[in-house]
Amino acid sequence: MFYREAGDFKTSYRDDGQTFPIRLDRWGYYALLAVAFLVIPFVIDNYWANAILVPFLIYAIAAIGLNILVGYAGQLSLGTGGFMAVGAYAVYKLTTSFPDINIVIHVLLAGIITALVGMLFGLPSLRIKGFYLAVATLAAQFFLVWLFNKVPWFYNYSASGQINMPERSLLGQVITGPGTTPAAKYLLCLVFAVAVAWVARNLTRGTIGRKWMAIRDMDIAAEIIGVNPLNAKLTAFGVSSFFVGIAGALFFAVYLGAAEVGEAFGLNKSFLILFMIIIGGLGSIFGSFAGAAFMVLLPVLLKNVLVGGMGWPTDLAAYVELMIVGALIIIVLILEPHGLAQLWRLTKEKLRLWPFPH
Amino acid sequence: MNLAETAPAPEGHVTPDGRRIGGVLMEMRNITLRFGGVVAIKDISFDIREGEIRAIIGPNGAGKSSMLNVISGFYVPQEGEVWFRGQRRGPMKPYEVARLGIARTFQNIALFDGMSVLDNIMTGRLTMMKASMLEQALWWGRAEREEVAHREQVEKIIDFLEIQAIRKTPVGRLPYGLKKRVELARALAAEPKLLLLDEPMAGMNVEEKEDMSRFILDVNDEFGTTIALIEHDMGVVMDLSDRVVVMDYGRKIGDGTPAEVRSNQAVIDAYLGVAHE
């Protein structure tokens, strides 16, 4: 009843192009941001940070990155885990080599390094498409994991082959390492996630986003209106890998603290993030968040209900949890093949007419 | 009539309806295109003059679409030269051809189904947008200014083609006739010097054909856009075009005004068949 465009007149093209054209949406968005920045940091505890919010935010960043490549530019990739590993090892090498430089700069640099690596592995996309490209990026996944295992320089010749994040601080606050407060971890990831989402939204609504989508929908027609396919595909790989690299760096530095490449950034990770964007919705920033939430929160929720609420043994609950998550994925995809974002869009369209649908 | 020569249309020639035909905009010289052993186009020459509507007709498989693909850069002919605005054009990629000011529509609609009508038409102006990646990422400076400025131009085209009501509709949901119109809008948004239309009226009913014919004439009249079109509906071709090239089996068999072409014996034979005795 209150959710509608009526009375909310757009008098300029600038207004018409804004992200949240409906007033209630805008308010909801600002309210959400206010709660995320001003309320949650004061009430957050270790469990909420480590089990739920920090992984959710980091996966959301990775999902936005992959969504740009797969959902917007239409280039299927299975190398996400490998690119996250590049981000993680880049931030590790950078911060151990230049400990005096701020960690935030290192995280951004890690993103840039990952972007370059991503563009390199994106070169085959000029020749091959679809599933064949997926196989080519799969090669990137295996090669990168192998590389970080085989070359001791990447893990500073440590005996275990693991990388461990040293303690680093920002504005006098410890933000990595064992002594970090949950609020600091959460806030760092939140700032990155909001910034990444904002930049991704800006890119996808403008010139470059239209180029990506044109290539995705009909590459011949895209070329005929002046889109250089080389340029469009490589920028998609670059931007996507930049975000994925940041996610990888945060995943290692803030969330895990210590990582072994095959375990933390294996093929499973690539699939997990691909599932997130498929369930969340391809070609949607909101969908990236929704998909990440679905895949991170659902197992935690089920565990709490089964073990905590119904008193099942942990091992049994773990199996049932897998089955339920699998079934729910199938149900969501049958109900709405375009993902949670489409479901949300349809709900909003219905809401706009409610309570008088005719 | 000498077929080796391009039909004469003197510069400054004024058509009966008062449009002025300018100098040569595009010239195809002795184009030959082969696919393996198959000769799709054989030694064809013709020109397109500024401001005119030039039709390419011929039976199925005559090589019309191949010719359009040569002009728009999809195919590189084995022999012959392509001249555009007084300069010889070397082998070019389609996106480079687009930047020269040549836009086209396709026989089978080639729109971006996942995008709205507005976004589809905005893609027509991609080559004019100059904002850097950083400006776009921060939605600052040229990124925002360009978006608004080009939106204004696009809205003019939306008004012109009378598709205001569907500007935010995803293209995939539109009926066939409207899709054709959106595709024309996207090509127009590029403000082309030369507009190529590949069967703009295929599969349309009489009313839609009338609408489309009106749009084509208006585009030519109001924007002064030169148009080259392929069309099977002879009535439409004869009414719309200033000059017609007729192709058959990859050869040019006729070239001239609609009246000349209609009375050309080779053209009549190609369309109606020749009695073998």
XYZ file of C-alpha atoms in Angstrom:
635
model
C 0.000 0.000 0.000
C 2.864 2.299 0.800
C 5.246 0.580 -1.565
C 4.633 2.307 -4.874
C 5.898 4.876 -7.315
C 2.800 7.047 -7.301
C 3.583 10.517 -6.028
C 7.323 9.933 -6.346
C 7.856 11.877 -9.553
C 11.090 11.769 -11.493
C 11.776 15.087 -13.117
C 15.256 14.468 -14.479
C 17.032 11.631 -16.222
C 19.436 11.599 -13.297
C 16.604 10.801 -10.900
C 15.184 8.266 -13.285
C 18.442 6.357 -13.382
C 18.945 5.993 -9.655
C 19.483 2.643 -8.026
C 16.393 2.592 -5.847
C 13.623 4.326 -7.776
C 10.997 3.706 -5.104
C 11.088 5.839 -1.975
C 10.433 3.019 0.458
C 13.312 1.077 -1.066
C 15.662 3.995 -0.503
C 14.609 4.346 3.115
C 14.966 0.617 3.670
C 18.431 0.715 2.187
C 19.582 3.617 4.340
C 18.066 1.986 7.418
C 19.896 -1.252 6.679
C 23.186 0.589 6.257
C 22.615 2.480 9.494
C 21.949 -0.712 11.430
C 24.939 -2.446 9.835
C 27.329 0.378 10.690
C 25.931 1.828 13.908
C 24.169 -0.974 15.764
C 25.722 -4.328 14.912
C 29.349 -3.420 15.798
C 28.272 -2.772 19.378
C 26.347 -5.988 19.873
C 28.412 -8.402 17.810
C 30.113 -11.314 19.578
C 32.693 -13.841 18.463
C 30.194 -16.421 17.293
C 28.202 -14.023 15.138
C 31.324 -12.546 13.601
C 33.208 -15.758 12.861
C 30.381 -18.104 11.987
C 27.985 -15.781 10.226
C 28.661 -12.174 9.387
C 32.325 -12.143 8.370
C 32.074 -15.179 6.047
C 28.803 -13.818 4.663
C 30.379 -10.467 3.786
C 33.520 -12.001 2.292
C 31.575 -14.505 0.205
C 29.309 -11.687 -0.924
C 32.361 -9.817 -2.248
C 33.540 -12.929 -4.087
C 30.035 -13.539 -5.419
C 29.781 -9.972 -6.737
C 33.111 -10.507 -8.463
C 32.063 -13.758 -10.081
C 28.647 -12.331 -10.942
C 30.276 -9.591 -12.968
C 32.048 -12.209 -15.043
C 29.331 -14.837 -15.318
C 26.120 -12.905 -14.782
C 26.939 -9.648 -16.540
C 29.546 -10.553 -19.140
C 28.389 -14.131 -19.732
C 31.822 -15.735 -19.401
C 31.577 -18.926 -17.376
C 34.428 -19.388 -14.911
C 35.393 -22.188 -12.541
C 38.626 -20.555 -11.437
C 37.262 -18.484 -8.548
C 39.032 -20.532 -5.875
C 42.326 -20.149 -7.684
C 41.863 -16.390 -8.030
C 40.974 -16.108 -4.341
C 44.220 -17.935 -3.630
C 46.092 -15.358 -5.703
C 44.579 -12.617 -3.550
C 45.450 -14.458 -0.347
C 49.057 -15.211 -1.299
C 49.514 -11.726 -2.711
C 48.449 -10.078 0.531
C 50.597 -12.500 2.496
C 53.715 -11.834 0.427
C 53.087 -8.095 0.436
C 52.498 -7.751 4.146
C 55.448 -9.934 5.105
C 57.747 -8.108 2.662
C 56.528 -4.588 3.469
C 55.161 -4.764 7.020
C 55.135 -0.984 7.443
C 52.629 -0.295 4.715
C 49.001 -0.286 5.738
C 47.193 -3.592 5.314
C 44.261 -1.978 3.511
C 46.604 -0.854 0.752
C 47.991 -4.380 0.576
C 44.506 -5.810 0.216
C 43.802 -3.418 -2.664
C 47.156 -4.262 -4.251
C 46.339 -7.952 -3.893
C 43.146 -7.216 -5.798
C 45.114 -5.542 -8.575
C 47.556 -8.451 -8.811
C 44.635 -10.870 -9.007
C 43.077 -8.698 -11.726
C 46.222 -9.032 -13.823
C 46.319 -12.798 -13.303
C 42.617 -13.011 -14.116
C 43.070 -11.086 -17.350
C 45.881 -13.432 -18.326
C 43.664 -16.466 -17.808
C 40.824 -14.614 -19.509
C 42.681 -14.443 -22.801
C 41.282 -17.798 -24.021
C 37.772 -16.329 -23.740
C 38.395 -14.504 -27.005
C 38.411 -17.802 -28.799
C 36.256 -20.136 -26.751
C 32.851 -19.779 -25.161
C 30.515 -21.406 -22.667
C 31.436 -24.790 -21.280
C 34.721 -24.849 -23.146
C 35.750 -21.650 -21.431
C 34.707 -23.181 -18.106
C 37.173 -25.994 -18.748
C 39.905 -23.499 -19.589
C 39.329 -21.619 -16.321
C 39.315 -24.958 -14.525
C 42.887 -25.305 -15.737
C 43.619 -21.954 -14.053
C 42.157 -23.289 -10.806
C 44.361 -26.397 -10.778
C 47.434 -24.609 -12.016
C 47.266 -21.859 -9.393
C 46.723 -24.262 -6.499
C 49.594 -26.395 -7.752
C 51.805 -23.322 -8.098
C 51.223 -22.113 -4.533
C 51.908 -25.627 -3.225
C 55.014 -26.241 -5.258
C 56.941 -22.991 -5.054
C 58.100 -22.423 -1.459
C 58.769 -18.728 -2.115
C 55.012 -18.114 -1.974
C 54.709 -19.445 1.594
C 58.028 -17.987 2.712
C 59.641 -21.459 2.980
C 57.608 -22.309 6.097
C 57.924 -25.935 7.159
C 54.186 -26.648 7.174
C 53.563 -25.136 3.736
C 50.912 -22.953 5.354
C 50.659 -19.203 5.329
C 49.989 -17.415 8.607
C 48.718 -13.883 8.881
C 50.790 -11.677 11.188
C 49.107 -9.107 13.370
C 48.333 -5.836 11.601
C 46.424 -2.821 12.733
C 44.506 0.079 11.273
C 43.893 3.384 13.100
C 45.338 1.873 16.264
C 42.942 -1.054 16.136
C 44.187 -4.592 15.582
C 42.385 -5.958 12.524
C 44.199 -9.198 11.698
C 45.747 -11.947 13.758
C 44.481 -13.697 16.874
C 43.952 -10.566 18.977
C 41.319 -9.025 16.732
C 37.981 -8.042 18.207
C 34.889 -9.344 16.408
C 33.683 -5.780 15.793
C 36.925 -4.815 14.042
C 36.813 -7.859 11.761
C 33.203 -7.240 10.956
C 33.601 -3.539 10.268
C 36.584 -4.042 7.962
C 34.695 -6.612 5.897
C 31.564 -4.480 5.911
C 33.404 -1.449 4.563
C 34.928 -3.534 1.788
C 31.626 -5.227 0.951
C 29.708 -1.942 0.760
C 32.427 -0.314 -1.329
C 32.628 -3.279 -3.704
C 28.856 -3.402 -4.103
C 28.727 0.331 -4.803
C 31.499 0.202 -7.398
C 29.969 -2.887 -9.009
C 26.611 -1.158 -9.227
C 28.199 1.927 -10.824
C 30.096 -0.116 -13.367
C 27.145 -2.262 -14.335
C 24.703 0.590 -14.831
C 26.952 2.593 -17.142
C 28.850 2.204 -20.374
C 31.066 -0.678 -19.399
C 28.177 -2.659 -17.924
C 26.209 -2.276 -21.144
C 29.222 -3.508 -23.080
C 29.427 -6.585 -20.873
C 25.736 -7.334 -21.151
C 25.787 -6.763 -24.912
C 28.578 -9.315 -25.265
C 26.646 -11.697 -23.028
C 23.333 -11.434 -24.881
C 24.480 -11.338 -28.512
C 28.153 -10.983 -29.261
C 27.726 -10.397 -33.001
C 25.313 -7.528 -32.489
C 27.593 -6.124 -29.785
C 30.449 -5.996 -32.214
C 28.345 -4.317 -34.886
C 27.464 -1.422 -32.586
C 31.117 -0.873 -31.785
C 31.974 -3.039 -28.782
C 35.490 -4.373 -28.996
C 35.092 -7.946 -27.699
C 38.700 -8.183 -26.564
C 38.351 -5.054 -24.489
C 34.949 -5.974 -23.022
C 35.892 -9.521 -22.054
C 39.252 -8.615 -20.572
C 37.833 -5.765 -18.504
C 35.200 -8.187 -17.218
C 37.902 -10.663 -16.226
C 39.950 -7.848 -14.703
C 37.201 -6.268 -12.609
C 35.820 -9.631 -11.595
C 39.225 -10.912 -10.500
C 39.912 -7.666 -8.662
C 36.894 -8.241 -6.433
C 37.567 -11.961 -6.101
C 41.167 -11.157 -5.152
C 40.005 -8.778 -2.427
C 37.654 -11.476 -1.167
C 40.518 -13.990 -1.148
C 42.790 -11.593 0.703
C 40.160 -10.884 3.369
C 39.221 -14.552 3.606
C 42.800 -15.400 4.470
C 43.842 -12.319 6.430
C 40.710 -11.617 8.441
C 38.660 -14.794 8.515
C 41.047 -17.773 8.489
C 44.299 -16.266 9.754
C 46.141 -19.324 8.513
C 45.578 -21.187 5.291
C 46.716 -24.132 3.252
C 45.984 -23.495 -0.388
C 44.421 -26.806 -1.455
C 42.062 -26.822 1.494
C 41.042 -23.190 1.628
C 40.968 -22.363 -2.066
C 40.261 -25.655 -3.804
C 37.753 -26.397 -6.527
C 35.028 -26.655 -3.874
C 35.341 -22.946 -3.301
C 34.865 -22.237 -7.005
C 31.697 -24.302 -7.038
C 30.411 -22.814 -3.800
C 30.635 -19.284 -5.171
C 29.177 -20.326 -8.511
C 26.220 -21.864 -6.648
C 25.812 -18.643 -4.699
C 25.341 -16.550 -7.808
C 23.122 -19.118 -9.512
C 20.845 -19.341 -6.483
C 21.058 -15.639 -5.776
C 20.495 -14.564 -9.358
C 22.830 -14.018 -12.271
C 23.358 -10.429 -13.242
C 22.242 -8.955 -9.929
C 24.226 -7.319 -7.145
C 21.447 -7.996 -4.668
C 21.448 -11.593 -5.848
C 25.113 -11.926 -4.932
C 24.314 -10.936 -1.349
C 21.214 -13.124 -1.274
C 23.098 -16.129 -2.616
C 25.955 -15.666 -0.168
C 23.467 -15.357 2.677
C 21.644 -18.483 1.543
C 24.773 -20.612 1.357
C 26.383 -19.282 4.551
C 23.384 -18.799 6.801
C 21.322 -21.833 5.940
C 23.796 -24.452 7.195
C 24.336 -22.478 10.393
C 20.621 -22.071 10.914
C 19.934 -25.750 10.299
C 22.700 -26.768 12.648
C 21.285 -24.592 15.369
C 17.800 -25.935 14.869
C 18.793 -29.610 14.612
C 21.490 -29.773 17.267
C 20.493 -26.936 19.536
C 16.728 -27.058 19.138
C 15.978 -30.727 18.650
C 18.959 -32.258 20.414
C 20.186 -34.459 17.566
C 23.708 -35.845 17.647
C 26.151 -33.624 15.750
C 27.222 -36.177 13.135
C 23.667 -37.094 12.200
C 22.721 -33.425 12.027
C 25.648 -32.744 9.691
C 24.356 -35.291 7.155
C 20.745 -34.213 7.385
C 21.879 -30.628 7.044
C 23.620 -31.423 3.737
C 20.497 -33.157 2.479
C 18.219 -30.302 3.442
C 20.487 -27.667 1.917
C 20.679 -29.692 -1.299
C 16.924 -30.128 -1.435
C 16.347 -26.424 -0.777
C 18.713 -25.472 -3.594
C 16.738 -27.653 -5.981
C 13.421 -26.289 -4.731
C 14.532 -22.678 -5.127
C 15.814 -23.310 -8.626
C 12.624 -25.087 -9.703
C 10.432 -22.358 -8.270
C 12.499 -19.578 -9.724
C 15.275 -20.506 -12.170
C 16.490 -16.919 -12.153
C 17.286 -17.043 -8.492
C 16.394 -15.236 -5.321
C 16.886 -11.838 -6.938
C 14.092 -12.567 -9.399
C 11.903 -13.811 -6.568
C 12.537 -10.544 -4.770
C 11.774 -8.551 -7.934
C 8.462 -10.372 -8.439
C 7.536 -9.843 -4.815
C 8.195 -6.140 -5.208
C 6.118 -5.976 -8.382
C 3.226 -7.623 -6.559
C 3.707 -5.357 -3.559
C 3.443 -2.288 -5.741
C -0.054 -3.291 -6.728
C -1.115 -4.621 -3.367
C -3.845 -4.602 -2.129
C -5.556 -3.838 -5.448
C -3.977 -6.126 -8.024
C -6.407 -5.269 -10.830
C 22.208 -0.346 -70.242
C 25.821 -1.028 -69.406
C 25.897 -3.247 -66.338
C 29.608 -2.887 -65.662
C 29.059 0.751 -64.830
C 27.135 2.032 -61.889
C 23.823 3.508 -62.883
C 24.103 7.245 -63.250
C 22.656 9.516 -60.617
C 24.160 12.936 -61.074
C 25.357 14.768 -58.015
C 22.874 17.307 -56.851
C 20.102 15.313 -58.406
C 16.792 16.177 -56.797
C 14.265 13.408 -56.373
C 10.612 13.954 -57.222
C 9.796 14.402 -53.539
C 12.403 17.112 -53.187
C 15.325 15.404 -51.446
C 18.801 16.233 -52.685
C 21.132 13.344 -53.485
C 24.741 14.130 -52.725
C 28.093 12.720 -53.830
C 29.293 9.156 -53.491
C 29.309 8.002 -49.855
C 30.294 4.402 -50.315
C 31.633 2.619 -53.309
C 32.129 -1.089 -53.849
C 34.619 -1.839 -56.603
C 34.804 -5.272 -58.202
C 33.998 -7.147 -55.022
C 34.468 -10.909 -55.133
C 33.739 -13.046 -52.077
C 34.349 -16.776 -51.928
C 33.669 -19.383 -49.266
C 35.964 -22.217 -50.204
C 34.861 -23.156 -53.709
C 31.565 -21.312 -53.509
C 31.508 -17.878 -55.067
C 29.003 -15.849 -53.043
C 29.660 -12.540 -54.766
C 31.289 -12.235 -58.165
C 32.872 -9.028 -59.358
C 30.197 -6.609 -58.200
C 30.540 -2.849 -58.288
C 28.050 -0.245 -57.202
C 27.943 2.963 -55.213
C 25.735 4.483 -52.574
C 25.230 8.223 -52.669
C 24.719 10.549 -49.767
C 21.099 10.944 -48.787
C 19.667 8.248 -50.987
C 17.777 5.087 -50.236
C 19.488 2.273 -52.041
C 17.889 -1.142 -52.270
C 19.583 -4.456 -52.930
C 17.192 -7.065 -54.209
C 17.405 -10.512 -55.697
C 16.092 -14.057 -55.257
C 17.093 -16.141 -52.239
C 20.753 -17.030 -52.179
C 21.700 -14.218 -54.511
C 24.337 -12.901 -52.115
C 22.516 -9.842 -50.771
C 23.174 -10.524 -47.111
C 26.775 -11.440 -47.922
C 27.122 -8.045 -49.552
C 25.766 -6.334 -46.440
C 28.179 -8.360 -44.340
C 31.052 -7.185 -46.516
C 29.987 -3.582 -45.983
C 29.699 -4.021 -42.205
C 32.995 -5.860 -41.914
C 31.946 -9.407 -41.054
C 33.373 -10.732 -44.307
C 36.540 -9.593 -45.986
C 36.257 -9.971 -49.753
C 39.075 -11.821 -51.550
C 39.112 -9.275 -54.340
C 37.936 -5.747 -54.802
C 37.996 -2.512 -52.887
C 35.616 -0.876 -50.468
C 35.639 2.925 -50.490
C 33.926 4.954 -47.808
C 33.769 8.755 -47.792
C 36.490 9.044 -50.389
C 38.923 6.732 -48.627
C 39.808 3.158 -49.300
C 38.877 0.964 -46.365
C 41.314 -1.787 -45.514
C 40.228 -5.017 -43.806
C 38.425 -3.964 -40.657
C 36.744 -5.586 -37.698
C 33.002 -4.919 -37.375
C 33.516 -2.736 -34.281
C 35.937 -0.555 -36.223
C 33.427 -0.241 -39.051
C 30.851 0.852 -36.476
C 33.133 3.713 -35.444
C 33.271 4.917 -39.046
C 29.567 5.627 -38.827
C 27.973 2.523 -40.322
C 25.132 0.937 -38.366
C 22.887 -1.948 -39.276
C 19.990 -4.146 -38.326
C 19.800 -7.874 -38.821
C 17.515 -10.161 -40.752
C 16.929 -12.208 -37.605
C 16.581 -9.713 -34.807
C 19.802 -9.381 -32.861
C 18.794 -7.457 -29.751
C 20.131 -7.897 -26.231
C 17.294 -9.866 -24.685
C 18.369 -9.465 -21.083
C 18.368 -5.666 -21.208
C 15.547 -3.140 -21.236
C 14.552 -1.282 -24.397
C 16.235 1.831 -23.041
C 19.513 0.010 -22.326
C 19.412 -1.602 -25.748
C 19.124 1.755 -27.442
C 21.762 3.255 -25.147
C 24.214 0.633 -26.405
C 23.930 2.333 -29.790
C 25.813 5.282 -28.297
C 28.609 3.281 -26.685
C 31.190 4.450 -29.178
C 30.541 8.074 -28.178
C 31.003 7.566 -24.448
C 34.414 8.580 -23.233
C 34.303 8.224 -19.446
C 37.256 6.308 -18.034
C 36.936 3.164 -15.999
C 37.692 5.048 -12.771
C 35.045 7.683 -13.450
C 32.541 4.953 -14.131
C 33.494 3.004 -11.024
C 32.914 6.078 -8.848
C 29.977 7.364 -10.955
C 31.621 10.711 -11.046
C 32.552 13.331 -13.632
C 32.005 12.319 -17.209
C 30.337 9.022 -16.304
C 27.234 10.671 -14.915
C 27.229 13.636 -17.312
C 27.467 11.388 -20.354
C 24.756 9.091 -19.106
C 22.318 12.002 -18.830
C 23.384 13.672 -22.097
C 23.093 10.494 -24.129
C 19.848 9.590 -22.429
C 18.425 12.835 -23.799
C 19.441 11.905 -27.341
C 18.061 8.413 -26.912
C 14.760 9.795 -25.675
C 14.462 11.770 -28.909
C 14.792 8.560 -30.881
C 12.290 6.849 -28.590
C 9.825 9.666 -29.308
C 10.579 9.491 -33.004
C 9.840 5.776 -33.239
C 6.878 6.004 -30.865
C 8.077 3.453 -28.346
C 7.774 5.592 -25.196
C 5.464 3.147 -23.465
C 7.908 0.254 -23.545
C 11.158 1.985 -22.668
C 11.693 0.042 -19.449
C 10.376 -3.293 -20.694
C 12.903 -6.105 -21.127
C 13.311 -6.677 -24.848
C 12.683 -10.407 -24.547
C 9.038 -9.728 -23.676
C 8.237 -7.635 -26.758
C 6.333 -8.829 -29.843
C 8.155 -9.208 -33.133
C 7.157 -5.945 -34.778
C 8.245 -3.862 -31.797
C 11.545 -5.709 -31.581
C 12.249 -4.717 -35.167
C 11.504 -1.124 -34.235
C 13.797 -1.250 -31.192
C 16.545 -2.642 -33.367
C 16.102 0.270 -35.746
C 16.207 2.620 -32.763
C 19.472 1.115 -31.574
C 21.017 1.567 -35.011
C 19.748 5.149 -35.187
C 21.135 5.971 -31.763
C 24.606 5.607 -33.234
C 23.808 8.541 -35.550
C 25.141 6.627 -38.541
C 26.204 8.144 -41.839
C 25.109 4.938 -43.519
C 22.347 2.731 -42.209
C 22.107 -0.851 -43.425
C 18.756 -2.594 -43.061
C 18.627 -6.330 -43.680
C 15.010 -7.179 -44.499
C 13.450 -4.616 -42.161
C 9.948 -5.824 -43.024
C 10.368 -9.581 -43.062
C 7.480 -11.314 -41.332
C 5.393 -8.202 -40.795
C 1.752 -7.655 -41.613
C 0.622 -4.856 -43.928
C 0.069 -2.373 -41.136
C 3.466 -2.978 -39.575
C 5.064 -2.704 -42.991
C 3.397 0.649 -43.518
C 4.669 1.854 -40.145
C 8.177 0.671 -40.881
C 8.172 2.233 -44.360
C 7.115 5.526 -42.845
C 9.922 5.333 -40.296
C 12.486 4.565 -42.979
C 11.364 7.510 -45.081
C 11.296 9.781 -42.021
C 14.770 8.739 -40.962
C 16.070 9.505 -44.419
C 14.183 12.769 -44.599
C 14.701 14.208 -41.115
C 18.208 13.007 -40.280
C 19.442 12.881 -43.868
C 20.707 9.363 -43.207
C 21.793 7.356 -46.208
C 20.090 3.979 -46.209
C 20.926 0.724 -47.932
C 18.307 -1.950 -47.529
C 17.581 -5.503 -48.536
C 13.916 -6.315 -48.940
C 11.808 -8.968 -50.615
C 8.568 -7.032 -50.800
C 8.798 -5.548 -54.283
C 6.033 -3.047 -53.651
C 7.936 -1.608 -50.713
C 11.240 -1.573 -52.574
C 9.836 0.177 -55.615
C 8.067 2.795 -53.501
C 10.883 3.532 -51.077
C 14.124 3.382 -52.944
C 15.838 5.852 -55.213
C 17.994 3.252 -56.934
C 18.007 -0.517 -56.897
C 20.796 -3.066 -57.328
C 19.572 -6.452 -58.505
C 21.649 -9.542 -57.740
C 21.291 -13.124 -58.857
C 23.702 -15.990 -58.151
C 26.295 -13.571 -56.834
C 26.252 -11.402 -59.949
C 24.817 -7.990 -60.522
C 22.153 -8.219 -63.182
C 20.615 -4.806 -62.915
C 21.151 -1.376 -61.402
C 19.085 1.753 -61.741
C 15.928 3.544 -60.706
C 12.969 1.341 -59.818
C 11.389 2.057 -63.185
C 14.522 1.080 -65.084
C 14.977 -2.084 -63.082
C 11.378 -3.103 -63.548
C 11.684 -3.022 -67.314
C 15.090 -4.750 -67.384
C 14.790 -8.102 -69.190
C 17.532 -9.831 -67.140
C 15.749 -8.891 -63.917
C 12.407 -10.130 -65.179
C 14.037 -13.402 -66.216
C 15.674 -13.859 -62.835
C 12.437 -13.322 -60.974
C 9.981 -15.026 -63.298
C 12.267 -17.630 -64.838
C 13.064 -18.113 -68.504
C 11.183 -20.480 -70.758
C 13.433 -23.249 -71.988
C 12.385 -24.645 -75.321
